[in-house]
Every structure is written in structure tokens, then in C-alpha cells.
Short mmCIF file of C-alpha atoms in Angstrom, two decimals:
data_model
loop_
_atom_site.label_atom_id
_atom_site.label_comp_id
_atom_site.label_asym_id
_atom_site.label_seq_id
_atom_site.Cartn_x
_atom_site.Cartn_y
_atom_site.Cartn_z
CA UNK A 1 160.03 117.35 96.22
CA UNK A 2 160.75 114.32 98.09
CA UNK A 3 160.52 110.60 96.70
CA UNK A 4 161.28 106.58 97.47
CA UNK A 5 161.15 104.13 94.41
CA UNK A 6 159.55 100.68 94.87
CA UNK A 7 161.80 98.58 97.37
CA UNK A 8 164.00 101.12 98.42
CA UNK A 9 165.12 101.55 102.02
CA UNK A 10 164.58 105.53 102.28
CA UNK A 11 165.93 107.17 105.24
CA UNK A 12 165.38 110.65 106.55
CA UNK A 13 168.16 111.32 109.75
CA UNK A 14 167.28 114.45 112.11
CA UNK A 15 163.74 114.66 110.97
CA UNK A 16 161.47 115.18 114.72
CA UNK A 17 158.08 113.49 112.84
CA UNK A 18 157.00 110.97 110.64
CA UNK A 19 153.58 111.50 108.96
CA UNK A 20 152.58 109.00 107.34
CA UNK A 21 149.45 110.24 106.13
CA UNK A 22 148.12 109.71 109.79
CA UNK A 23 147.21 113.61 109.57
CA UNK A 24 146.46 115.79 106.67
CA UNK A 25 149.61 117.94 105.12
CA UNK A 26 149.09 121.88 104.88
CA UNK A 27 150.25 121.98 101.28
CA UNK A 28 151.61 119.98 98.59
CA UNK A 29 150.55 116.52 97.23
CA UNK A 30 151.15 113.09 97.91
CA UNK A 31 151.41 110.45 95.20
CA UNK A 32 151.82 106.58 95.25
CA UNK A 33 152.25 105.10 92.45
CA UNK A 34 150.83 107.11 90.18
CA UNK A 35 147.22 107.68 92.57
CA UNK A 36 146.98 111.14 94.58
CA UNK A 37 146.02 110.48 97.52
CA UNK A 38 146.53 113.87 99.20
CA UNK A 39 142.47 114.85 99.24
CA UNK A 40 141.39 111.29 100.20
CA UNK A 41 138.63 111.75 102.57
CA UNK A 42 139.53 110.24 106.25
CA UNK A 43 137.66 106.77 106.15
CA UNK A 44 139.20 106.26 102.62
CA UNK A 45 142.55 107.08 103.61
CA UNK A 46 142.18 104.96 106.47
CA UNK A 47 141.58 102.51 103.57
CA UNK A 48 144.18 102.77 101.69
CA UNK A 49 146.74 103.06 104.73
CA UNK A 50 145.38 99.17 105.65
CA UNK A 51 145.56 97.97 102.24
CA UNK A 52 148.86 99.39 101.46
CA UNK A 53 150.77 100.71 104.68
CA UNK A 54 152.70 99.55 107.57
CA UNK A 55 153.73 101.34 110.80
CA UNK A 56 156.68 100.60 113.59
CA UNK A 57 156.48 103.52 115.99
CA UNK A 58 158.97 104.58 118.05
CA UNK A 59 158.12 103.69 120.99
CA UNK A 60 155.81 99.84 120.17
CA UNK A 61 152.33 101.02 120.57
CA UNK A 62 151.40 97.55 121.95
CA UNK A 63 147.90 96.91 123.90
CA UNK A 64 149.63 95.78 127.20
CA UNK A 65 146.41 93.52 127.77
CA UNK A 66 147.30 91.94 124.72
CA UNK A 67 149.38 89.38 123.91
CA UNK A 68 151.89 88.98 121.14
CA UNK A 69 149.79 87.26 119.16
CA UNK A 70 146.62 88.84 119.75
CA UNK A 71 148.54 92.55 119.01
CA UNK A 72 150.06 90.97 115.50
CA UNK A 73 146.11 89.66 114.78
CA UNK A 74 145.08 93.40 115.68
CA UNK A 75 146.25 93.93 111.81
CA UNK A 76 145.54 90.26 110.18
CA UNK A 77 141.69 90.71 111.24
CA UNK A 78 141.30 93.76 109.35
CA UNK A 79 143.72 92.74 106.49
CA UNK A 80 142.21 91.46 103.28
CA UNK A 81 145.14 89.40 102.30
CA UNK A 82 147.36 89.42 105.20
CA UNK A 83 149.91 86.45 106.31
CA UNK A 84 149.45 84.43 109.49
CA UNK A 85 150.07 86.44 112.76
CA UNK A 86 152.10 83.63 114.39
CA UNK A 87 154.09 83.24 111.01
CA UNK A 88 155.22 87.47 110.89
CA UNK A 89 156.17 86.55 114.74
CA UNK A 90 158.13 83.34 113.70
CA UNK A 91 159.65 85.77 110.81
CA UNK A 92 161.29 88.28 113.46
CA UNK A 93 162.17 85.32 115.69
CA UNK A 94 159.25 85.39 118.36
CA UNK A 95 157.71 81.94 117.90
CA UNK A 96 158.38 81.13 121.34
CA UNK A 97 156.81 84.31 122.83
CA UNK A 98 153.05 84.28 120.69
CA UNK A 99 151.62 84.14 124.36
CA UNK A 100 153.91 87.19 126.18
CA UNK A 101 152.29 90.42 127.04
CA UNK A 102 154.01 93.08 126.03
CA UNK A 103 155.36 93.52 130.44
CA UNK A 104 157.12 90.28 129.72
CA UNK A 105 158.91 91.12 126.54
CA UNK A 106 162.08 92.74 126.33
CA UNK A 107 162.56 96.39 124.21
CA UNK A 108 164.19 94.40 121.58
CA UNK A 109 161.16 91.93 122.13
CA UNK A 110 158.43 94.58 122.01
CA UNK A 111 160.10 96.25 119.04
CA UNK A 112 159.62 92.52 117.29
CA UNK A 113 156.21 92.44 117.70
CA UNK A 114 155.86 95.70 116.49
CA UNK A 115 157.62 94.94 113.14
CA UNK A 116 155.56 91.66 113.09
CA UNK A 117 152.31 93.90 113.25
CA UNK A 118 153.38 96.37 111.12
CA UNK A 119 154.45 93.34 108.55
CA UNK A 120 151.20 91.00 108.69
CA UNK A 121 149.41 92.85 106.28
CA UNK A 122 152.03 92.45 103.59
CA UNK A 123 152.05 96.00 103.13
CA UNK A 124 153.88 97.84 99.80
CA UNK A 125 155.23 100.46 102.07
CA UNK A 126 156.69 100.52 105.68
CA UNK A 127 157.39 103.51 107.77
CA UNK A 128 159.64 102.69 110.71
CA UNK A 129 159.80 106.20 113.48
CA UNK A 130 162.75 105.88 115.20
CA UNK A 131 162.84 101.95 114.92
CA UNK A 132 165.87 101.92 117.59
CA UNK A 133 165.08 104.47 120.41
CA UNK A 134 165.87 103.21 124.00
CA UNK A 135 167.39 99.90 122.66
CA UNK A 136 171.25 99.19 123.54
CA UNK A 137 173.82 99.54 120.69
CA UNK A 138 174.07 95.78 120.80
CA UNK A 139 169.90 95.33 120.18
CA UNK A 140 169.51 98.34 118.04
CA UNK A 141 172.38 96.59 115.85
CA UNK A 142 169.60 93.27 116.06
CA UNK A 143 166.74 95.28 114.97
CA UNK A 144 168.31 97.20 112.47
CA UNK A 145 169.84 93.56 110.75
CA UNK A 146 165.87 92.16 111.33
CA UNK A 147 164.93 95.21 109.10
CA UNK A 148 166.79 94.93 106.23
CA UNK A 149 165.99 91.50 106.09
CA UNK A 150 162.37 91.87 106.37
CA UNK A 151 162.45 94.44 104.09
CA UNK A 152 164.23 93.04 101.53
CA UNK A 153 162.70 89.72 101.69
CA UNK A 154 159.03 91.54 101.31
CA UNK A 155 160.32 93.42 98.33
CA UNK A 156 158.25 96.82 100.55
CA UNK A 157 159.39 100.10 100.01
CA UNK A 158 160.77 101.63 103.55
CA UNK A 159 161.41 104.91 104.75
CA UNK A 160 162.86 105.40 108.13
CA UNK A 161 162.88 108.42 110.16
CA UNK A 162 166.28 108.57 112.95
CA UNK A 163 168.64 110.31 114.91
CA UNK A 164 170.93 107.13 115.00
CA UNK A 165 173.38 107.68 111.36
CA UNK A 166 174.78 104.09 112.30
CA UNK A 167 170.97 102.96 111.68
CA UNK A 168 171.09 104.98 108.30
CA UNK A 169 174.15 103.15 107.40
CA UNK A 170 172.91 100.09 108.33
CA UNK A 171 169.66 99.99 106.52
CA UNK A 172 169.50 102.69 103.70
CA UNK A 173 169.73 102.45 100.53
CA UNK A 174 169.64 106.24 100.44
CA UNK A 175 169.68 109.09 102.64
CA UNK A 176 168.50 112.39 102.51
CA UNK A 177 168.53 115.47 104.53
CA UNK A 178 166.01 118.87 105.04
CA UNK A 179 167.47 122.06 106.24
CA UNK A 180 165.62 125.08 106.18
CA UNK A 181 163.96 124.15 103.01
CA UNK A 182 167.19 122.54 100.92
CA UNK A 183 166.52 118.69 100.35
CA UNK A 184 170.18 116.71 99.48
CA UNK A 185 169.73 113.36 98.74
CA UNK A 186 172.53 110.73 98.12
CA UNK A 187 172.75 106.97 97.00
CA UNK A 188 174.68 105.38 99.74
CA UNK A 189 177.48 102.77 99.48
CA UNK A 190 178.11 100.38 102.25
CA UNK A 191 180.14 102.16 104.10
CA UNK A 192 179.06 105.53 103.46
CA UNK A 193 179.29 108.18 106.54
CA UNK A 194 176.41 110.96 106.39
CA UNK A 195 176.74 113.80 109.14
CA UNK A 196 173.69 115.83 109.21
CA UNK A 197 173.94 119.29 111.90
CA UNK A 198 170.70 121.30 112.76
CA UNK A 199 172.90 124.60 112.23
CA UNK A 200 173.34 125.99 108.80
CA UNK A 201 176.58 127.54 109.83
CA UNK A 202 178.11 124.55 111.53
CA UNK A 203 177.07 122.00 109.32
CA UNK A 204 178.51 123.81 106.48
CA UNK A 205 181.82 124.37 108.20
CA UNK A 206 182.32 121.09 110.47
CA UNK A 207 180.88 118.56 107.71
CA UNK A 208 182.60 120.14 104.51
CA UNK A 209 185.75 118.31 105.66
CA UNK A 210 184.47 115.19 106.57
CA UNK A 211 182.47 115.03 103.37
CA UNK A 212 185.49 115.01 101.34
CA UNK A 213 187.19 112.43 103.63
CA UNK A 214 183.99 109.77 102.66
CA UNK A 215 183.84 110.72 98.89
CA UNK A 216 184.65 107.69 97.62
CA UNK A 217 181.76 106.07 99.34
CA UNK A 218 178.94 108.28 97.44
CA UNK A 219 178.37 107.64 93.39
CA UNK A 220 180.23 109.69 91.34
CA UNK A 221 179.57 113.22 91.39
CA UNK A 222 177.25 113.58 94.54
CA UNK A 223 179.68 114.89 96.44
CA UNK A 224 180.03 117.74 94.40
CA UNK A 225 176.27 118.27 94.15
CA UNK A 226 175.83 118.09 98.09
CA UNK A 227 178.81 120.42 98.50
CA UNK A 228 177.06 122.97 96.19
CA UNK A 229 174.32 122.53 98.78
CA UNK A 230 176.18 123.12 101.68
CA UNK A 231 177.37 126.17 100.58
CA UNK A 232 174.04 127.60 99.08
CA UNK A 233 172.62 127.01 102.52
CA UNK A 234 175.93 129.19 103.99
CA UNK A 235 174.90 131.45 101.79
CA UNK A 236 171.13 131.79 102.37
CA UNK A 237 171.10 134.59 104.71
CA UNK A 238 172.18 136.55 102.16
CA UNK A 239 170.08 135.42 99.01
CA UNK A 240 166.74 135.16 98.67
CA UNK A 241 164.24 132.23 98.06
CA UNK A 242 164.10 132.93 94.25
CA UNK A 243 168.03 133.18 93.97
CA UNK A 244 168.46 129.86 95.75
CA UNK A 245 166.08 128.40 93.54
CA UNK A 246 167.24 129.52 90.72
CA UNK A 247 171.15 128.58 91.59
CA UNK A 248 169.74 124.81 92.25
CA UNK A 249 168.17 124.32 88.72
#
């Protein structure tokens, strides 16, 4: 069971895909506060997803015949309430560049607009997909500043899929990770350091250590309950499903 509370900055490092209710799941159910939305037919979940739901792919999505402007208004046309395009571009500092097209726009620049689009609706929920992909460290640091601001100052609940853990750091409130099924979750303080490995094996024996050097960073006890982890998943290979389970209660 995975879950973000309202206007927390949920991040999910290593994960390849962010849904985002663009497709149907294959099992399970998705709730948002308190409505299930998991059998919602297609034009009503395209509904809801306007009403309530921003995007910021990874790599911009812009309509390259399109301006900056007219790819922000894109969302404000079909928005019930939403803000005014040129003010969510004057918000991420593009006010000069409402006429660009998206070949005259830097990546930083592009990735702008895209927050700007994905922000004009006023949406309750923001997924950002790899918000910093292709940028330099010196831009992603930029973008990744822009989005806890935006975030914050909206009062949205984010949740941010990356392979960048200074990102994580940077905008999180709380990271969590999915290995082969296990889902460890932890508060993070400011300067909290969160290794994440694809391999069971590896992770258990390379990040162990460095866990224990960053305790102090996590809440009280969560190192001990993500250590647990760490070892169950060592340890899977040679329990089964109902074991683990049962261990994890």
C-alpha cells in the first residue's frame, strides 16, 4: 500500500514509470481523498485528471508550433477555475519569454513552461516524471528550488518519480523505495542521504553501512524499521511470500 497526505512532496527514486492514472492499473485500487477512482470510466477519468491533476513529463511535451503562452493556455482553456497562463509563466520566471517557441527556449526554459502548464489549472495533485533529466547540475539545482516553491506556495500534493537522490533531497518531504515487492518509506530531514540499489544483495550489503552513518537524519526509529527491511529482502530467497508478510506485521 502506497500513500501521499495532502501537501506533501512524495518522492519515489529508481522507479522506470509514473502512472498517473494515464492508463488503467492491473490490480489494486486507487483512492483520493476518500473517492475510488480506480473503475472510473475513461472520459470521466479524463475528468477528474483536469479538475484535479497536474503533469511535468520528463522530457516537456511542448507543441513546438506553439508558443509559451499558447502551450500554458492548452490547460487554462479547458480548466474550470484555472489561473492566468501568462501569470503561472511569470510564477516560474518566464514573463519575458510568453512569445518563445519551445526551439528558442532553453531545457531549463522548456522545463518552465512545462511546470507553468502543469500548474495553471491549480491542480490538488502534481506528478513531476523525472522533472530534471538532461538538465546540468547547475539547472536541475534551479528547477528543483522552482519546485518546492511552487509546490509549497500552491499547498498541492506532489509526488516525484527520479533517478537523481540529490533531487529527492532537495524536494521531498518523504521518500520511499519498491524492491521486489517490499515498500520502505521514511520521513526525511534536510539533510537526509537515501541510497536505493536495484540488487537485493548489494543494496543490503553496500547501503547497511551507509544507513547507519545518516541515522541521525531519519525520525527516530526508522532506521531500525528500514534495516529490518533490508534484511527481510536478503532473506527473501529463502522465505516465502506469506513468511515475509507475516515478519512485516
Amino acid at each position: 500500500s502506497l500513500s501521499a497526505t495532502m501537501r506533501e512532496h512524495f518522492a519515489l527514486p529508481g522507479v522506470s514509470l509514473l502512472r498517473g492514472d494515464l492508463d488503467p492499473g492491473s490490480a489494486g485500487t486507487v483512492t483520493v481523498d476518500g473517492d475510488e477512482i480506480t473503475n472510473l470510466s475513461r472520459r470521466k477519468l479524463a475528468a477528474w485528471r483536469a479538475r484535479h491533476v497536474g503533469f511535468v513529463f520528463q522530457f516537456y511535451n511542448l507543441v513546438a508550433s506553439l508558443t509559451a503562452l499558447e502551450n500554458v493556455q492548452l490547460v487554462t482553456d479547458v480548466s474550470q477555475n484555472p489561473m492566468d497562463a501568462a501569470e503561472a509563466l511569470e510564477l516560474v520566471g518566464l514573463r519575458h519569454r510568453l512569445g518563445n517557441f519551445p526551439a528558442q527556449l532553453s531545457g531549463g526554459e522548456q522545463q518552465r513552461v512545462a511546470i507553468a502548464r502543469a500548474i495553471a489549472a491549480d491542480p490538488e495533485i502534481i506528478f513531476f516524471d523525472e522533472p530534471t533529466t538532461g538538465l546540468d547540475p547547475i539547472m536541475a539545482g534551479v528547477i528543483n528550488e522552482l519546485i518546492r516553491e511552487i509546490v509549497v506556495e500552491m499547498g498541492a500534493t506532489a509526488i516525484t518519480i527520479t533517478h537523481d537522490m540529490s533531487s529527492v533531497r532537495a524536494i521531498a518531504d518523504t521518500v520511499a523505495a519498491l524492491i521486489d515487492g517490499i515498500y520502505i518509506r521514511a520521513a526525511l530531514a534536510p539533510e537526509a542521504v537515501v541510497v536505493v540499489s536495484a540488487a537485493a544483495q548489494a543494496l543490503v550489503e553496500c547501503c547497511a553501512e551507509l544507513l547507519d552513518q545518516f541515522s541521525a537524519t531519519f525520525p527516530p526509529g526508522t532506521f531500525a524499521e528500514i534495516h529490518q527491511k533490508l534484511i527481510l529482502h536478503r532473506d527473501r530467497s529463502a522465505a516465502t511470500e506469506a513468511e515475509i508478510a507475516e515478519r512485516l506485521e
